[in-house]
Coordinates of C-alpha atoms and ligand atoms in Angstrom, one line a residue:
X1355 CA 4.5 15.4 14.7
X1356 CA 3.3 13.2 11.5
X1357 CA 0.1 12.1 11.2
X1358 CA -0.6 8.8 9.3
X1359 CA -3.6 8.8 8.3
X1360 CA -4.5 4.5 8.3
X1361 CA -1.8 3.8 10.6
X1362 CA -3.5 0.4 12.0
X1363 CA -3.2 -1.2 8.4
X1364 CA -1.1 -3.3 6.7
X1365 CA 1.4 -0.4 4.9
X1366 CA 0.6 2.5 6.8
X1367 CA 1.9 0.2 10.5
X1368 CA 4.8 -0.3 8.6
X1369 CA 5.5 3.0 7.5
X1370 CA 4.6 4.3 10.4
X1371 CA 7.6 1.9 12.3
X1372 CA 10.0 3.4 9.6
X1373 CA 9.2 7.1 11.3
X1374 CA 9.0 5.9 14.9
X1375 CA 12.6 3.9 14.0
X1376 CA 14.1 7.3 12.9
X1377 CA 12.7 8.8 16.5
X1378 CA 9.4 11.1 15.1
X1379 CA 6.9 11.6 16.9
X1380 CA 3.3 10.1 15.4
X1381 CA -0.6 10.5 15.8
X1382 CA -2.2 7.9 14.0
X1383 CA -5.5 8.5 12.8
X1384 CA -7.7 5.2 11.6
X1385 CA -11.3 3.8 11.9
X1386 CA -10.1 0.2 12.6
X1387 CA -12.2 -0.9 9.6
X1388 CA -9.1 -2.5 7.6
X1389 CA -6.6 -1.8 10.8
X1390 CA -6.0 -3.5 13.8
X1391 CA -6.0 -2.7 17.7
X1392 CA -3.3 -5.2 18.2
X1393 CA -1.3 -3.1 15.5
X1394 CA -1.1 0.3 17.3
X1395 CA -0.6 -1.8 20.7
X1396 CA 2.6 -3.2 19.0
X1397 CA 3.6 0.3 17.8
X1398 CA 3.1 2.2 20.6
X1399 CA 5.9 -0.8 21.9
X1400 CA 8.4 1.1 20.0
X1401 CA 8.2 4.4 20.0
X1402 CA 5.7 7.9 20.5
X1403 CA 2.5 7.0 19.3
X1404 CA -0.7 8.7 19.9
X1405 CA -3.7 6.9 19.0
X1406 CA -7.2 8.4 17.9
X1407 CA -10.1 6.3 16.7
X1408 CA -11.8 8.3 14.1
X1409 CA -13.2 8.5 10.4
X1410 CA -12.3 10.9 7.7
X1411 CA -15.4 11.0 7.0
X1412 CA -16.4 13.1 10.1
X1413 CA -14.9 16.4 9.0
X1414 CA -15.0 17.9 13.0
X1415 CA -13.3 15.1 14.5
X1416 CA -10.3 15.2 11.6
X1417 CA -10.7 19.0 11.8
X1418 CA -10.0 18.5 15.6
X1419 CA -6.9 16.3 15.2
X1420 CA -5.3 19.3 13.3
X1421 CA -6.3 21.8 16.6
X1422 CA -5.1 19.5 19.1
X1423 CA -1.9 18.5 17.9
X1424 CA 1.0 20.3 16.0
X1425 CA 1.2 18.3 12.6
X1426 CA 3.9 19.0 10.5
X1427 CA 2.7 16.6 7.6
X1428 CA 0.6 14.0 6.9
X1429 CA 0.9 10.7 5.5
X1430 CA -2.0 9.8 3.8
X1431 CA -3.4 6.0 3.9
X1432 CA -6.7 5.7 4.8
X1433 CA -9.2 4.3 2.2
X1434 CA -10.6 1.3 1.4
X1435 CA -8.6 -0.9 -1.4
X1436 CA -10.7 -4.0 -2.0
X1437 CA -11.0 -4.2 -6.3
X1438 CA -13.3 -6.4 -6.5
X1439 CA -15.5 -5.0 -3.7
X1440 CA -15.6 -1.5 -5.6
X1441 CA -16.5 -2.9 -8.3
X1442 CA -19.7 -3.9 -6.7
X1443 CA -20.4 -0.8 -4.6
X1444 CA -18.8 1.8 -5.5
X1445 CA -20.6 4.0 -4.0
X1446 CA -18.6 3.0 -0.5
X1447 CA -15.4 3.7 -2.2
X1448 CA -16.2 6.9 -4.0
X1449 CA -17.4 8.3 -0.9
X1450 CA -15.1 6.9 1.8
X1451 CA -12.0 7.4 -0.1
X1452 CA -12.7 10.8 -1.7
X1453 CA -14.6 12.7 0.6
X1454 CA -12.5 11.4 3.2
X1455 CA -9.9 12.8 1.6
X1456 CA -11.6 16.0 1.0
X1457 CA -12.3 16.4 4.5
X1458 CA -8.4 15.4 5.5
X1459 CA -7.7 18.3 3.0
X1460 CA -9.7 20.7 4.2
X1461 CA -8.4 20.0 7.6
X1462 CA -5.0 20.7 6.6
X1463 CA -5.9 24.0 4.7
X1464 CA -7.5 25.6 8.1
X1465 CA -4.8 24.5 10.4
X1466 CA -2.1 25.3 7.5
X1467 CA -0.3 22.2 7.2
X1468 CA 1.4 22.0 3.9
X1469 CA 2.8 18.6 3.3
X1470 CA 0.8 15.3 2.4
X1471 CA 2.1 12.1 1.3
X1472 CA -0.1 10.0 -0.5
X1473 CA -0.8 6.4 -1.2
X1474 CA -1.6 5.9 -4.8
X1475 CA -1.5 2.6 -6.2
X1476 CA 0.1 1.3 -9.8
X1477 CA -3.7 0.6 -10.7
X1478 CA -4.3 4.2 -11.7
X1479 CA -2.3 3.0 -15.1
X1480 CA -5.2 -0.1 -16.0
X1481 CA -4.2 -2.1 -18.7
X1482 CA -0.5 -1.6 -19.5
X1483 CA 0.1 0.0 -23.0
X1484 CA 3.7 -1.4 -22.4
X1485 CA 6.6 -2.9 -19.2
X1486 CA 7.8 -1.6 -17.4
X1487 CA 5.1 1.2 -16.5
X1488 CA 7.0 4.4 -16.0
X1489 CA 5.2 7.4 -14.2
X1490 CA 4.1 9.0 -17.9
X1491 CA 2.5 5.7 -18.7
X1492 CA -1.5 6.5 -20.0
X1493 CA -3.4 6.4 -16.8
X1494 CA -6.8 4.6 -17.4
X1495 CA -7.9 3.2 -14.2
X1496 CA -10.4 0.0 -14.8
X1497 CA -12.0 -0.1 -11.3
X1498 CA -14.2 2.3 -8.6
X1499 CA -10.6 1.9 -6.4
X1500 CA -8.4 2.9 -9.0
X1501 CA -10.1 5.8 -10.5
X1502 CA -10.4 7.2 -6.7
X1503 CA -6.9 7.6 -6.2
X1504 CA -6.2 8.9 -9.8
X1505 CA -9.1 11.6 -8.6
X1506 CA -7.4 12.1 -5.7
X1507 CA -4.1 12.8 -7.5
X1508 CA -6.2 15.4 -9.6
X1509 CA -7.8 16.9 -6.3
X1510 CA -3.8 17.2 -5.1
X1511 CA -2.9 19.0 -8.9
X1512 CA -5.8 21.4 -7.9
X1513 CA -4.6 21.6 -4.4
X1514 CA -1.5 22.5 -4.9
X1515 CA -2.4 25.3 -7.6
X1516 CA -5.0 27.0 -5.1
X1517 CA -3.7 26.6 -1.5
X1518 CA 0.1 25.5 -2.1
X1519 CA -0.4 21.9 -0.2
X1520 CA 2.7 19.9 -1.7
X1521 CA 2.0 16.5 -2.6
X1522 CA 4.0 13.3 -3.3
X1523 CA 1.9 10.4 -4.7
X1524 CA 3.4 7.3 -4.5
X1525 CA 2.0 4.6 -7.1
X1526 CA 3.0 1.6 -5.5
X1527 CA 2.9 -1.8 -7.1
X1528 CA 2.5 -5.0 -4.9
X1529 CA 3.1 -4.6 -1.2
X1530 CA 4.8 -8.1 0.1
X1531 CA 5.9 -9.3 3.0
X1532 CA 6.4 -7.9 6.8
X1533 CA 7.8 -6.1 9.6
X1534 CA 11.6 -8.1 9.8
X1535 CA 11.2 -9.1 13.3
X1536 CA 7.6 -10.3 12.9
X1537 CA 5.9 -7.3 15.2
X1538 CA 3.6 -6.5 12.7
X1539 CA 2.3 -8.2 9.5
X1540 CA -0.6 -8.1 7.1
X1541 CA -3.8 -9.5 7.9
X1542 CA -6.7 -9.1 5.5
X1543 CA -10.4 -10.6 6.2
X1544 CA -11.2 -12.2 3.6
X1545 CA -7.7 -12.6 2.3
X1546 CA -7.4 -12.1 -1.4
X1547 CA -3.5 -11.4 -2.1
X1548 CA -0.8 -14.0 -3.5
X1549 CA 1.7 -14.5 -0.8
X1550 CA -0.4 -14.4 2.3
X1551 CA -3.0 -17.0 0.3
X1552 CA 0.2 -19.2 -0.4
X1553 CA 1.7 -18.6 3.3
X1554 CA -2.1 -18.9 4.7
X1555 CA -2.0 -23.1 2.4
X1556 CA 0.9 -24.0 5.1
X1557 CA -0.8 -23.0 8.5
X1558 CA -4.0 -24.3 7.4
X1559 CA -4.2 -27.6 5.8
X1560 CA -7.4 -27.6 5.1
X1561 CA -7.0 -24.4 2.6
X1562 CA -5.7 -25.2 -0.7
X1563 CA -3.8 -22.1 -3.0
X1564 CA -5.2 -21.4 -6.1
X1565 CA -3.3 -19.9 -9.0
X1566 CA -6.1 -18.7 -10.6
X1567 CA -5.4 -19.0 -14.5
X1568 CA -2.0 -20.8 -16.6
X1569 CA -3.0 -20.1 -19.9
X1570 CA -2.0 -16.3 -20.0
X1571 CA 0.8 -14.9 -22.5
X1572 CA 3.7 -15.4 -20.2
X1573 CA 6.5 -17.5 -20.1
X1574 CA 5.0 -19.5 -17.9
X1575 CA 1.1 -19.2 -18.7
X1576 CA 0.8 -17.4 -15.1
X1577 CA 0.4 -13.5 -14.5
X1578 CA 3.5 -11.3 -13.6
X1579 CA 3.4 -9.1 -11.2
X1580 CA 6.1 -6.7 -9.2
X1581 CA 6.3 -7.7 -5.7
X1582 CA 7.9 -5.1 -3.6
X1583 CA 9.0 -5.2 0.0
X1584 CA 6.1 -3.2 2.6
X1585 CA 9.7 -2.1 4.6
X1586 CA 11.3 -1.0 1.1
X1587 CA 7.9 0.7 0.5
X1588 CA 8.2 2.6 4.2
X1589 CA 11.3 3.9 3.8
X1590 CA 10.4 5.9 1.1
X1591 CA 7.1 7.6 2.5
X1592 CA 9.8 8.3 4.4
X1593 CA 12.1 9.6 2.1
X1594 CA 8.8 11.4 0.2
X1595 CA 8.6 13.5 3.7
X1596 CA 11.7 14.6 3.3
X1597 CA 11.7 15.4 0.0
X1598 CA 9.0 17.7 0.5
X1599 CA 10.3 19.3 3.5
X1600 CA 13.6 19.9 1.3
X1601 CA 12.0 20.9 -2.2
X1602 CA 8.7 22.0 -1.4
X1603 CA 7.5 20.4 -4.6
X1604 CA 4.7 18.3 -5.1
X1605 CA 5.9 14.8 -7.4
X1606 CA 4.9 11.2 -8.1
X1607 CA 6.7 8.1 -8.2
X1608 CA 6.5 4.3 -9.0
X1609 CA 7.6 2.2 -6.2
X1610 CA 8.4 -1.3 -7.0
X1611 CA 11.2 -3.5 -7.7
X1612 CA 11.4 -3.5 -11.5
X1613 CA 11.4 -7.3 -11.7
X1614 CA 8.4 -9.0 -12.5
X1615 CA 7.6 -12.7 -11.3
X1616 CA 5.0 -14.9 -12.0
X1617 CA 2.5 -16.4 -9.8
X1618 CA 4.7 -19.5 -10.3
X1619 CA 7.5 -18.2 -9.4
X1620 CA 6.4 -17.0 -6.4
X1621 CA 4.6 -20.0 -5.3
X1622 CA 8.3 -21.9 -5.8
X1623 CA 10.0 -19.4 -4.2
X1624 CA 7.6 -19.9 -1.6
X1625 CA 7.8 -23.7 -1.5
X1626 CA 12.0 -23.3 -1.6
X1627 CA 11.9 -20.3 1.5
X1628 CA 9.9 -22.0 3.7
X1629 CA 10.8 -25.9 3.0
X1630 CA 7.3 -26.7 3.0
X1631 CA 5.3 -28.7 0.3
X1632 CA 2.1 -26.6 -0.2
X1633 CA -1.1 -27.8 -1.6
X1634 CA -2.2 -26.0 -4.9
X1635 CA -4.8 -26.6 -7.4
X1636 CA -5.1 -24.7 -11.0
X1637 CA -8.2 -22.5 -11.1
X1638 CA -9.8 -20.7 -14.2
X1639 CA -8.2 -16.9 -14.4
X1640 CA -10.1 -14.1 -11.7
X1641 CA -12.1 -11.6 -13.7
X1642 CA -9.9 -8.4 -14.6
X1643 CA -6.0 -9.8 -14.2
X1644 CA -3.9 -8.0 -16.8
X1645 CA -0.9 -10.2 -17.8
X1646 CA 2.3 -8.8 -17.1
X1647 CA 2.7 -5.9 -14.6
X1648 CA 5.9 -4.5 -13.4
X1649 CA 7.8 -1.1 -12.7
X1650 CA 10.0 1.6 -14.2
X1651 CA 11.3 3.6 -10.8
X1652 CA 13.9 5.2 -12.4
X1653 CA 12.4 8.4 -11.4
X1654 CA 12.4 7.6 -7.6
X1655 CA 15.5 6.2 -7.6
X1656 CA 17.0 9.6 -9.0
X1657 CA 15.0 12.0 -7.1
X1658 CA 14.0 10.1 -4.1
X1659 CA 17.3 8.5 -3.6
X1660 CA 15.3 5.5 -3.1
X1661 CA 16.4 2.3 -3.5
X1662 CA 14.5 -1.3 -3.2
X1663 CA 17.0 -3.3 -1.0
X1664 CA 14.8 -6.9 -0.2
X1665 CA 14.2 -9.4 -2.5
X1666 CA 11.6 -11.6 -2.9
X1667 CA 12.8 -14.6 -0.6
X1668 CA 13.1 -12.2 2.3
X1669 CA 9.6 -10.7 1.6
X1670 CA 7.9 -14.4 1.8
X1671 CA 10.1 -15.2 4.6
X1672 CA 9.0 -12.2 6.8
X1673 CA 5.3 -13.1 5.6
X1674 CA 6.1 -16.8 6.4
X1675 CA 7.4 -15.8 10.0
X1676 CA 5.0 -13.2 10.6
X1677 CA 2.1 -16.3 9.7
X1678 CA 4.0 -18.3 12.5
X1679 CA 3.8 -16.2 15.1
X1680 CA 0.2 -15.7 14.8
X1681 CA -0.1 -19.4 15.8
Ligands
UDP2916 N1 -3.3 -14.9 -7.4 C1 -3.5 -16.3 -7.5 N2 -4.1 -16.9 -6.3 C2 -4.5 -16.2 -5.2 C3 -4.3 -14.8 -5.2 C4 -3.7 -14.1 -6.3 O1 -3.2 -16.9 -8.4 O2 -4.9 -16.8 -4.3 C5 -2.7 -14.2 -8.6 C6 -3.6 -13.1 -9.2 O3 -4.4 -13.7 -10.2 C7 -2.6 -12.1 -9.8 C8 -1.4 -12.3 -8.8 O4 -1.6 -13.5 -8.1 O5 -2.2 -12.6 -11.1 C9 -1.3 -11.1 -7.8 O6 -2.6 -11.0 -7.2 P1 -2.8 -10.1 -5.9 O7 -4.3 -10.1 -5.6 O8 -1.9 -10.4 -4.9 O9 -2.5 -8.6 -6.4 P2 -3.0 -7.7 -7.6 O10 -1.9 -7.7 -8.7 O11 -4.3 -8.3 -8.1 O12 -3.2 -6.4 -7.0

């Protein structure tokens, strides 16, 4: 069995689809903070999925999830991801996301599971020193949220040296779009990400997108980011399990699709993908946007065999159908 640790939220449902698609068997461990009920209903639709409420905070009752059931590996989502929020108490993220993780850990040292996939975020790079951000880039994290996974990469280093628990940490850049036939999606309260904001203008008339800044150093004055597909993303936590299961090595790896586009861009694509005029307004730039952000994944590509197979227009359009059928 895998355990996915954050299962009911927006990446971790996906991934955890991915595993049930290729016939695993799952527990999925999550405090329905960030995740949803109606998530693990939809999963448990399609395959073995067992379902325990809990918080990794309480070390017993992640403790106990080892002792009940035989986990092979875990995949490792749960945390809170909010930037701006850790900014302001960072307090809840130091101590959610690392001693949670801590206690996850420990877990898997008394019940001697080996194998942990973790999801690390391209933020643990801060301000880019160059594009595309390879996996050697600096690593200065400029928020509470990315300095605790970047700590959590070191507590895996550690980890690894003194018990042997093999790690892959995959540094993801931005998660887009949904499940392809619109079982699952993302839903964030408040929202606070491009493509849902954009999708979220159509539904509701009464919301207007905001690109928040055009005078940055771009081609087109708006900031470039690397939008890469949440079902491109689960196949290779995916392809990270087995990996590990194969090599026994612990590894990062960027995951994104080595293109970057601009909030323009996307709000076009948007407009052309979903043949709706949407209502936008020009707003002054949000505090702590870097400019240009995009990936190197060489790395994954060679040693993951991974490849990123869905473009952009199929990302918004699996957000744009996912928006749809929550109406
Ligand atoms: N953005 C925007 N309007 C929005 C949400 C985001 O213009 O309603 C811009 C934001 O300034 C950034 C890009 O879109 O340049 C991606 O933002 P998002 O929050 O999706 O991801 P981030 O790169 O910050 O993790």
């Amino acid at each position: 069995m895998i355990l996915i640790t954050g299962g009911a939220g927006y990446i971790g449902s996906h991934c955890a689809i991915n595993f049930l698609n290729a016939g695993y068997e799952l527990v999925i461990f999550d405090n329905l903070v960030n995740g949803r009920i109606e998530t693990v209903n939809s999963l448990k639709k399609i395959g073995n999925v067992k379902f325990i409420q809990g918080d990794l905070k309480n070390a017993e009752e992640i403790n106990n999830v080892f002792k009940e059931n035989k986990i092979d590996a875990v995949i490792h989502f749960a945390g809170y991801l909010e930037v701006e929020e850790s900014v302001k108490n960072p307090a809840k993220y130091y101590q959610n996301n690392i001693i949670g993780t801590l206690n996850l850990l420990d877990g898997m040292i008394k019940n001697n599971v080996k194998h942990i996939v973790f999801s690390s975020t391209c933020a643990v790079y801060g301000e880019a020193k160059y594009t595309p951000i390879d996996e050697n880039h600096p690593k200065n994290p400029v928020n509470p949220y990315g300095k605790t996974k970047l700590i959590i990469e070191k507590i895996l280093e550690d980890y690894d040296n003194a018990y042997g628990i093999k790690s892959i940490c995959l540094r993801y850049f931005n998660a887009a779009g949904a499940d392809s036939l619109s079982r699952i999606g993302e839903c964030h309260e408040p929202e606070i990400h491009l493509i849902p904001n954009i999708i979220k203008s159509i539904f509701k008339k009464e919301r207007t997108f905001k690109i928040f800044g055009t005078d940055y150093d771009t081609p087109d004055g708006t900031c470039i980011r690397d939008y890469i597909n949440v079902e491109d993303l689960a196949q290779a936590h995916h392809l990270a399990y087995l990996f590990l299961k194969e090599n026994n090595k612990s590894d990062c790896f960027n995951l994104g699709t080595e293109k970057g586009s601009s909030v323009k861009e996307v709000f076009n694509t948007a407009e052309n993908v979903t043949g709706e005029k949407i209502n936008y307004e020009i707003t002054q730039r949000r505090a702590g946007d870097p400019a240009i952000l995009y990936a190197d994944t060489t790395k994954a590509k060679k040693l993951l065999n991974w490849k990123c197979e869905k473009s952009l227009e199929e990302s918004i359009k699996s957000a744009y159908n996912w928006e749809k059928s929550q109406f």
